[in-house]
XYZ file of C-alpha atoms in Angstrom:
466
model
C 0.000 0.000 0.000
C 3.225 2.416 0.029
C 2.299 5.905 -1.863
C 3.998 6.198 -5.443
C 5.883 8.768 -6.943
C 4.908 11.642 -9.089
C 3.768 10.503 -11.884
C 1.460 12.319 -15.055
C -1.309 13.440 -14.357
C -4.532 11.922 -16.132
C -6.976 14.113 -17.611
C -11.463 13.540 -17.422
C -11.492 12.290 -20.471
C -8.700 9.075 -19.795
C -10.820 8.038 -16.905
C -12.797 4.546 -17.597
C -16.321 4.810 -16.886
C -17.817 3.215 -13.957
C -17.924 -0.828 -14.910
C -21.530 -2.106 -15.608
C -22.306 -4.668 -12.663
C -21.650 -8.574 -13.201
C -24.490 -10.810 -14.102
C -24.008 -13.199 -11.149
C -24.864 -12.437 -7.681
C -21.974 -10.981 -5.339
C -20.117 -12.948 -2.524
C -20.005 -10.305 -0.507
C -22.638 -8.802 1.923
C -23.112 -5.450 1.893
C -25.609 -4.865 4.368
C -22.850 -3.094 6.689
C -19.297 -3.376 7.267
C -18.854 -6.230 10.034
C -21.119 -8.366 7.707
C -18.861 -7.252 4.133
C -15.764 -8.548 6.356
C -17.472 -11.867 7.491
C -18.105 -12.622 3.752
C -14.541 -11.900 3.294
C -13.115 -14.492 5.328
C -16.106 -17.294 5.244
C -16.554 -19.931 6.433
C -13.811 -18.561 9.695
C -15.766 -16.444 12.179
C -14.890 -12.684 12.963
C -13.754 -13.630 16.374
C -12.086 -16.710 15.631
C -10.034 -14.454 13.009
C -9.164 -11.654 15.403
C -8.547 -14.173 18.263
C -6.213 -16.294 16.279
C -4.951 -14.739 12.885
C -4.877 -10.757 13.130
C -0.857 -9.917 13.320
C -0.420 -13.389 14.650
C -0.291 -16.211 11.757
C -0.894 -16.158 8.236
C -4.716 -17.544 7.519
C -4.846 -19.847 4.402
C -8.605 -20.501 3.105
C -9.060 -23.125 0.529
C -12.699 -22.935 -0.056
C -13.012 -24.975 -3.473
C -16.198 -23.454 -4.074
C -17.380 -23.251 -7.841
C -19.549 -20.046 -7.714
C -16.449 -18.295 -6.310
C -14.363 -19.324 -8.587
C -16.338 -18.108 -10.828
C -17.412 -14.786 -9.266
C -14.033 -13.670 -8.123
C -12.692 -13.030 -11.948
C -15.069 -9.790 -12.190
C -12.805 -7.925 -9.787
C -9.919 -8.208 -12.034
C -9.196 -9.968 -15.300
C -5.915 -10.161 -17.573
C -8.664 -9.126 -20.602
C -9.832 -5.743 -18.582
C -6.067 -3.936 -19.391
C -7.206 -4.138 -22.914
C -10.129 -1.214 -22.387
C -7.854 0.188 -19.194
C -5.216 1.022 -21.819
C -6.921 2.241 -24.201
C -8.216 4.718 -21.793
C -4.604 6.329 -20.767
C -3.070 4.391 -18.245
C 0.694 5.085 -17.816
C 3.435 3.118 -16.634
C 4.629 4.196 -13.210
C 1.483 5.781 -12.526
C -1.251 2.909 -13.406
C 1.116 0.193 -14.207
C 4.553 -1.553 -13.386
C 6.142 -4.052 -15.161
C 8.554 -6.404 -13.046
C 10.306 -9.936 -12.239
C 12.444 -11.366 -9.946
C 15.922 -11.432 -10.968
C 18.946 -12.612 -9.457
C 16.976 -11.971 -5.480
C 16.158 -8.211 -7.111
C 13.106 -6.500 -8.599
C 13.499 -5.964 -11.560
C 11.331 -3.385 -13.841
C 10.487 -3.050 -17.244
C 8.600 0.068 -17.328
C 8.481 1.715 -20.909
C 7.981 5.772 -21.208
C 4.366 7.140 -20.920
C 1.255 5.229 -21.969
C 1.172 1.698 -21.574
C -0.380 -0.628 -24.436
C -2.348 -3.935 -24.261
C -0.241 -5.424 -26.746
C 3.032 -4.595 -25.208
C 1.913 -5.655 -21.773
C 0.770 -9.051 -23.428
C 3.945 -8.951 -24.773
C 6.078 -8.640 -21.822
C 4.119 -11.137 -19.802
C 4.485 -13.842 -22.970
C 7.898 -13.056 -24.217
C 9.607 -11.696 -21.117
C 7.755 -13.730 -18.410
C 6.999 -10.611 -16.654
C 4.545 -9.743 -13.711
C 2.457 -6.934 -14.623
C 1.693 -5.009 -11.066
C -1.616 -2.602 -11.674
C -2.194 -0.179 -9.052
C -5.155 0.668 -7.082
C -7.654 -1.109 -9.591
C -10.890 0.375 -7.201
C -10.356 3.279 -9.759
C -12.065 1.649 -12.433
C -14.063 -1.257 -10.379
C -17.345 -0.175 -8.759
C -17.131 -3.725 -6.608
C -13.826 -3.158 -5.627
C -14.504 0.621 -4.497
C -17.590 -0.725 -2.433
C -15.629 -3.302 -0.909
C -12.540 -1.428 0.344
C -15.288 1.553 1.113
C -16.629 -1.248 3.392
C -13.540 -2.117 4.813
C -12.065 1.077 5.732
C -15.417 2.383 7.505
C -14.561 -1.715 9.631
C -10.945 -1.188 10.201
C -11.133 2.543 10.011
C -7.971 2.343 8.146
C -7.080 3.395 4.520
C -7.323 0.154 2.325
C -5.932 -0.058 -1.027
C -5.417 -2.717 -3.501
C -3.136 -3.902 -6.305
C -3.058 -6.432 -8.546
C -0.595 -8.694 -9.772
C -0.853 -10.923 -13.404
C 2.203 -13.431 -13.353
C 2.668 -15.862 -16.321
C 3.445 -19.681 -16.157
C 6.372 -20.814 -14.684
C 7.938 -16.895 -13.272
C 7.698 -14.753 -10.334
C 7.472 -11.092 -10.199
C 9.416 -9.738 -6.742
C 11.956 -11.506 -4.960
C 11.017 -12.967 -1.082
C 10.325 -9.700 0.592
C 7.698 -8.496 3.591
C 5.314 -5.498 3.960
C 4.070 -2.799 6.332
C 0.564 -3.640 6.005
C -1.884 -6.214 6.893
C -2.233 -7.854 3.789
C -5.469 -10.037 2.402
C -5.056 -12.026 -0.554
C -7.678 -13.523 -3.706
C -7.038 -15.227 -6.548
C -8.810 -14.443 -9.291
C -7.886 -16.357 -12.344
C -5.145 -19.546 -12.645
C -3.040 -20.739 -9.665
C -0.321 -19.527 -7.293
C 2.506 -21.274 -5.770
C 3.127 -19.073 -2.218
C 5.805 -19.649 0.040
C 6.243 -17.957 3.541
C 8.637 -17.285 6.389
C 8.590 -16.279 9.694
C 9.472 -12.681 10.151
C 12.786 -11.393 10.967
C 11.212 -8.261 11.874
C 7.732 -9.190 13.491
C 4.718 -6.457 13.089
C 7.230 -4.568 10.340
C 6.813 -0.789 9.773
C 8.859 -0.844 6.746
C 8.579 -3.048 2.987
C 12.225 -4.860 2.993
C 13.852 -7.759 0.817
C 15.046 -10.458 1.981
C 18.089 -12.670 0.793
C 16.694 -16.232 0.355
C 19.516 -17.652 1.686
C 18.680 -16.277 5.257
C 14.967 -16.633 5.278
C 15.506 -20.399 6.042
C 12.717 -23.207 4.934
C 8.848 -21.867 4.558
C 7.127 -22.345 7.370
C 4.245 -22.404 4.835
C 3.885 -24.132 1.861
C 0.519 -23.876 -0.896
C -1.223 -23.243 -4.058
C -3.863 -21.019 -4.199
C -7.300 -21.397 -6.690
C -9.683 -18.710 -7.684
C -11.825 -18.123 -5.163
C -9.142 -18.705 -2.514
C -8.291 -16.295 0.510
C -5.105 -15.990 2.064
C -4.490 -13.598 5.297
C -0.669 -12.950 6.854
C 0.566 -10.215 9.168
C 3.127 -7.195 8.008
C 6.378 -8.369 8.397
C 5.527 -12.208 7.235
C 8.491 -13.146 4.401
C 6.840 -14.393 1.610
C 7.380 -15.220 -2.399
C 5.136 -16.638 -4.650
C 5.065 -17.886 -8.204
C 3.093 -19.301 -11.091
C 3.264 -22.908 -12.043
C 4.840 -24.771 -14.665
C 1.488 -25.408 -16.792
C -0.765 -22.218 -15.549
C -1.014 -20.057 -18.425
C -1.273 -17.137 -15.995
C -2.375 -16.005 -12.479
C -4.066 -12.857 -11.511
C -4.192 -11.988 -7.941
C -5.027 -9.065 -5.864
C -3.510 -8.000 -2.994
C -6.227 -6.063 -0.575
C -4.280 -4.225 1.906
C -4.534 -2.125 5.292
C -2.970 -1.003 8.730
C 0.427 1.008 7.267
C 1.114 2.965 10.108
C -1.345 2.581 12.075
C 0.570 1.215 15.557
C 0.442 1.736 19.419
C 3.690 3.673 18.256
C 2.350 5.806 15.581
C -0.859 7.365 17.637
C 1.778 8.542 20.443
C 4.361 9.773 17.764
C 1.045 12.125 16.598
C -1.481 12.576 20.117
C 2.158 13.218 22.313
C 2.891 16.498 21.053
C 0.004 18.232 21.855
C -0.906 16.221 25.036
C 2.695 17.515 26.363
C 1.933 21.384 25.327
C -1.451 20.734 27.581
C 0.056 19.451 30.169
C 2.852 22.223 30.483
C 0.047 24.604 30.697
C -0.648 23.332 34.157
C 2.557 21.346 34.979
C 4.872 24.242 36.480
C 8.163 22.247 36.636
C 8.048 21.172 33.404
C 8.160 24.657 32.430
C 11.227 25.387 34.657
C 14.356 25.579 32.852
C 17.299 23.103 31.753
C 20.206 22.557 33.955
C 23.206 24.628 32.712
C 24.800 22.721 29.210
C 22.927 19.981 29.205
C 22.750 19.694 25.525
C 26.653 19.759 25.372
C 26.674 17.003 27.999
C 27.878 13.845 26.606
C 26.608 11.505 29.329
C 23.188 11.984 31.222
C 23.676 12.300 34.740
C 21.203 10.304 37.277
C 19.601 13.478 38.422
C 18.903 14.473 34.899
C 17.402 10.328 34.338
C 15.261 10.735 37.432
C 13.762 14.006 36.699
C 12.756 12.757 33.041
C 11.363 9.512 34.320
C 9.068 11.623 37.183
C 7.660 13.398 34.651
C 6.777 11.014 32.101
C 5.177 9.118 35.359
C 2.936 11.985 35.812
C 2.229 12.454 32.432
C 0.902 9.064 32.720
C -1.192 9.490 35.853
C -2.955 12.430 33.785
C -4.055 10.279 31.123
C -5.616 7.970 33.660
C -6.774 10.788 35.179
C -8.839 11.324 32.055
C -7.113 14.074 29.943
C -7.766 12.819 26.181
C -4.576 12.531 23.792
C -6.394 13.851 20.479
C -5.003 12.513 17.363
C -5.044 15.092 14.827
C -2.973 14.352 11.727
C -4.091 11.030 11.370
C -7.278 11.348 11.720
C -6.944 14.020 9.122
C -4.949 12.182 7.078
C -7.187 9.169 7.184
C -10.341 11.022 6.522
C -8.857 13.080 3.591
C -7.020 10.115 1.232
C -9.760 7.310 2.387
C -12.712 6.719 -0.839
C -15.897 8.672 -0.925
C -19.279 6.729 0.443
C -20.115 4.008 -2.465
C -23.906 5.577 -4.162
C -25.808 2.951 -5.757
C -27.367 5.413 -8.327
C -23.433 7.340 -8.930
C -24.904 10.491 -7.560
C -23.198 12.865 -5.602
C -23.518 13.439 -2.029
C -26.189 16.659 -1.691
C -28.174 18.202 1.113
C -31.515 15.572 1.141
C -34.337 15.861 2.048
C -36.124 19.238 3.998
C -34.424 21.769 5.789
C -34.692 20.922 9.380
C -35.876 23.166 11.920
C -36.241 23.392 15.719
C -38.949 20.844 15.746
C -37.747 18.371 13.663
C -35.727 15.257 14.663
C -32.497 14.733 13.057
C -30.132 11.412 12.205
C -26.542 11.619 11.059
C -25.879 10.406 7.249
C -22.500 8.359 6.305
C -21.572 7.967 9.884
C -18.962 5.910 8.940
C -17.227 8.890 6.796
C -17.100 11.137 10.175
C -14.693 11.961 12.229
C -14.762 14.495 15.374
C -11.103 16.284 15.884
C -10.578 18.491 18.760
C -7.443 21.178 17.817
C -6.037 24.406 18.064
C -7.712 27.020 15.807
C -6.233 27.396 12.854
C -6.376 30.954 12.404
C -3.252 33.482 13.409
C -3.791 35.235 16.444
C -2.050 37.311 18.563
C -4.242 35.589 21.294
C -3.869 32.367 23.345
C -4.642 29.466 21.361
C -8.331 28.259 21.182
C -9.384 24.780 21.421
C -12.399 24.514 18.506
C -14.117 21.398 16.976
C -13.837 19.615 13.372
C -16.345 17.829 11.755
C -14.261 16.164 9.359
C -15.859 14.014 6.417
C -15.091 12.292 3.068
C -18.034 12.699 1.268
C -16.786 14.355 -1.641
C -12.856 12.964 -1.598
C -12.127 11.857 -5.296
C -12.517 8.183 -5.884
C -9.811 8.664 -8.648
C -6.966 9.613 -6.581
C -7.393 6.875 -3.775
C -4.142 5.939 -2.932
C -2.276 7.595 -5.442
C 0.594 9.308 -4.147
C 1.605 12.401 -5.073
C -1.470 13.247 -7.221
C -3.434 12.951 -4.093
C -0.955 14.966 -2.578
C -1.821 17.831 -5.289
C -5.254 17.232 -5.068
C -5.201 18.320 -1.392
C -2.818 21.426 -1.977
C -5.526 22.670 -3.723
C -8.818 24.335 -3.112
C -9.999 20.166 -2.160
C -7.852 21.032 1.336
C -10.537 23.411 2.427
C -13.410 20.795 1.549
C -11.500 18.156 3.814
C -11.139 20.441 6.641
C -14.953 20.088 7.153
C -17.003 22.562 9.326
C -15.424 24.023 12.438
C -17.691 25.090 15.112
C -16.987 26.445 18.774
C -15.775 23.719 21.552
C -18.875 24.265 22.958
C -20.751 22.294 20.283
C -18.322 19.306 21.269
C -21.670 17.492 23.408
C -24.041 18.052 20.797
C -21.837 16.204 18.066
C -20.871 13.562 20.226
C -24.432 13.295 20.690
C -25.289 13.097 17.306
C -22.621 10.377 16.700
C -23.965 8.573 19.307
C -27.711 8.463 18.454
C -30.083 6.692 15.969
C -31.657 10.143 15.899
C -31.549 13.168 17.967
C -34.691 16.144 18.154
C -33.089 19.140 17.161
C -34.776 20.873 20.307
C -32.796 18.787 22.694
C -29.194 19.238 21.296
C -27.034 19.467 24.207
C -26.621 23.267 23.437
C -26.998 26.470 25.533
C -29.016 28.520 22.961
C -31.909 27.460 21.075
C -30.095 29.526 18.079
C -27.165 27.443 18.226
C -29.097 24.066 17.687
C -31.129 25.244 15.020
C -27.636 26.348 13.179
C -25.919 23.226 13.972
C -28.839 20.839 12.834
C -28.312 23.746 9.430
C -25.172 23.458 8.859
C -24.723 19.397 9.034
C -27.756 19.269 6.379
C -26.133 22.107 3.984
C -23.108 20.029 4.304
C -25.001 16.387 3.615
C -24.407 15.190 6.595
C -27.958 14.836 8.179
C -31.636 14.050 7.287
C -34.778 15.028 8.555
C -36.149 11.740 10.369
């Protein structure tokens, strides 16, 4: 799931229109997102997978069933490059060529627009893999699935997928940063894995073969096949000797989203808080003790007491608000999947004092308590974000850089969200936490402010009139 380079940019006109849906009925259940996950990993319960899989041990499903087999293909096919090229994908960007050579990836990427008939090419000729990126582009299925699945995991999800011809493989052993799930779409796959050298990794690495030692796992995967395995598992796989092809796609989540990585961004401001009340942490350094080569014991001691009474405030309730990844999350993750293709608009009447009110998209909402944004010569100001990805482009997901550009642009504003006073903290929370909510009984002060906060959700989308 690592974020690409810059690559060029695609104009309206080279994007593929939305895919017309498959004759046969879908696997998956999309009557929420706990029941899309469950048809995920069926027949293994939720629990059972959490309990005994989930950054523990790789999960291999075998599931031999026929209407799989053949329902999995419409996610991905070899055949659907042919009308992906000849809407403008581009190597780097869209596509990567590759094999494994000599314990190296190796990549064949040509200069700007990528062909069907060079790609069939290279995967014939050269016995290359052909890596496509992010295929829930171009795949209304896929976008509603890992929609689904990053409202469950609250976690960006993204996706590649990987078409390796018979008897090659396309990267060398190597292991990921992300929690990776795995379906085979078309032909067979010959995996191999091997217990991590670096357990729950936070980086993608390669890995010499001759130190990764025997697989502890050993299979062939089918269409309609699942396999599950923690970031950090060592693992290489390759197409058979009498498989024409396989296509597979890798469905992935989780990068950075550690124990570690919620302190490295809630810390910060929990430690400005705390100095505001916290009198000895404000009292200065001894004398040169950033030209001291060795701490003394004094120094260690003082250090350790406070971090022990930082730790007694958190238990003593004050929150540690996570602010850039919660932005982050809620400004790369996919818009809410719309049967019809709409766009998300205000619905429905304009609700006033005495109407009762439920939240829309739920899922796609996020609360962030932070400083005010605007300069000011006065103290800093706590306010409150409603942060949402209702309109985030579906085109971008995932992408990189272009994403990047995307929110340099006038789309940052739109992912900021509404800001309202901290005072209006309650009445969100309340929302959040509520089938549905009369607008009279808001948890706010003012009669005024309810009726402008029920307003300004439903201008925004983000409410209905019950």
């Amino acid at each position: 799931m690592p974020k690409k380079g810059k690559t060029p940019k695609r104009s309206e006109a080279d994007v593929p229109p939305k895919r017309s849906k498959p004759d046969s009925p879908s696997p998956f259940c999309f009557d929420s997102p706990a029941s899309l996950f469950q048809s995920l990993i069926s027949p293994l319960g939720v629990q059972e997978f959490f309990r005994d899989h989930w950054e523990r041990r790789p999960l291999l499903l075998q599931r031999s069933d026929p209407a799989l087999a053949a329902r999995y293909p419409s996610l991905f096919r070899l055949s659907d490059l042919k009308e992906l090229c000849s809407r403008g994908i581009a190597y780097g960007r869209d596509v990567n060529v590759c094999r494994a050579a000599g314990g190296k990836k190796q990549v064949l990427n040509k200069e700007g627009r990528a062909s069907y008939s060079q790609l069939r090419k290279d995967l014939e000729k050269k016995k290359a893999t052909i890596q496509f990126h992010q295929p829930q582009r171009f795949n209304d299925e896929l976008w509603r699935i890992q929609e689904q699945l990053e409202c469950y995991f609250g976690s960006l999800v993204g996706s590649n997928v990987y078409i390796t011809p018979e008897a090659s493989q396309g990267l060398p052993p190597h292991y990921d940063d992300v929690e990776v799930f795995i379906l085979q779409l078309e032909g067979e796959k010959h995996w191999r894995l091997y217990k991590p050298t670096v357990p729950l990794a936070r980086e993608y690495s390669l890995e010499a073969e001759e130190q990764i030692g025997s697989p502890t796992h050993e299979f062939t995967l089918k269409p309609g096949d699942l396999l599950y395995f923690p970031r950090g598992t060592i693992h290489q796989a390759d197409t058979p000797a009498g498989v024409e092809y396989s296509t597979h796609i890798t469905i992935s989540t989780y990068q950075n989203m550690s124990w570690g990585d919620f302190l490295l961004d809630a810390f910060p401001g929990f430690l400005f808080d705390a100095m505001r009340t916290e009198i000895p942490m404000r009292a200065g350094l001894p004398r040169k003790l950033l030209m001291d080569v060795n701490s003394s014991d004094s120094t260690v001691k003082q250090l350790a007491g406070f971090v022990r009474r930082l730790a007694d405030k958190i238990e003593e309730g004050q929150e540690l608000r996570s602010a850039d990844m919660k932005r982050d999350f809620i400004s790369s993750r996919l818009p809410p999947f719309l049967e019809d293709g709409s766009e998300v608009m205000p619905a429905g009447k304009m609700p006033k004092l005495e109407d009762t009110v439920r939240l829309r998209f739920k899922d796609h909402i996020l609360l962030s308590v932070e400083p005010s944004r605007e300069r000011t010569d006065e103290s800093t100001e706590l306010v409150v974000f409603v942060l949402h990805s209702l309109r985030n482009s579906r085109e971008t997901h995932m992408m990189g850089e272009q994403q990047d550009e995307l929110m340099d642009s006038e789309a940052a504003c739109q992912a900021q969200g509404l800001r309202f006073p901290l005072t209006h903290l309650k009445a969100l929370r309340q929302l959040l936490n509520s089938e549905s909510v009369p607008v009279s009984e808001l948890l706010l002060e003012q009669e005024a402010d309810r009726r402008s906060l029920a307003l300004a959700l439903w201008a925004e989308g983000l409410v209905l009139v019950s």
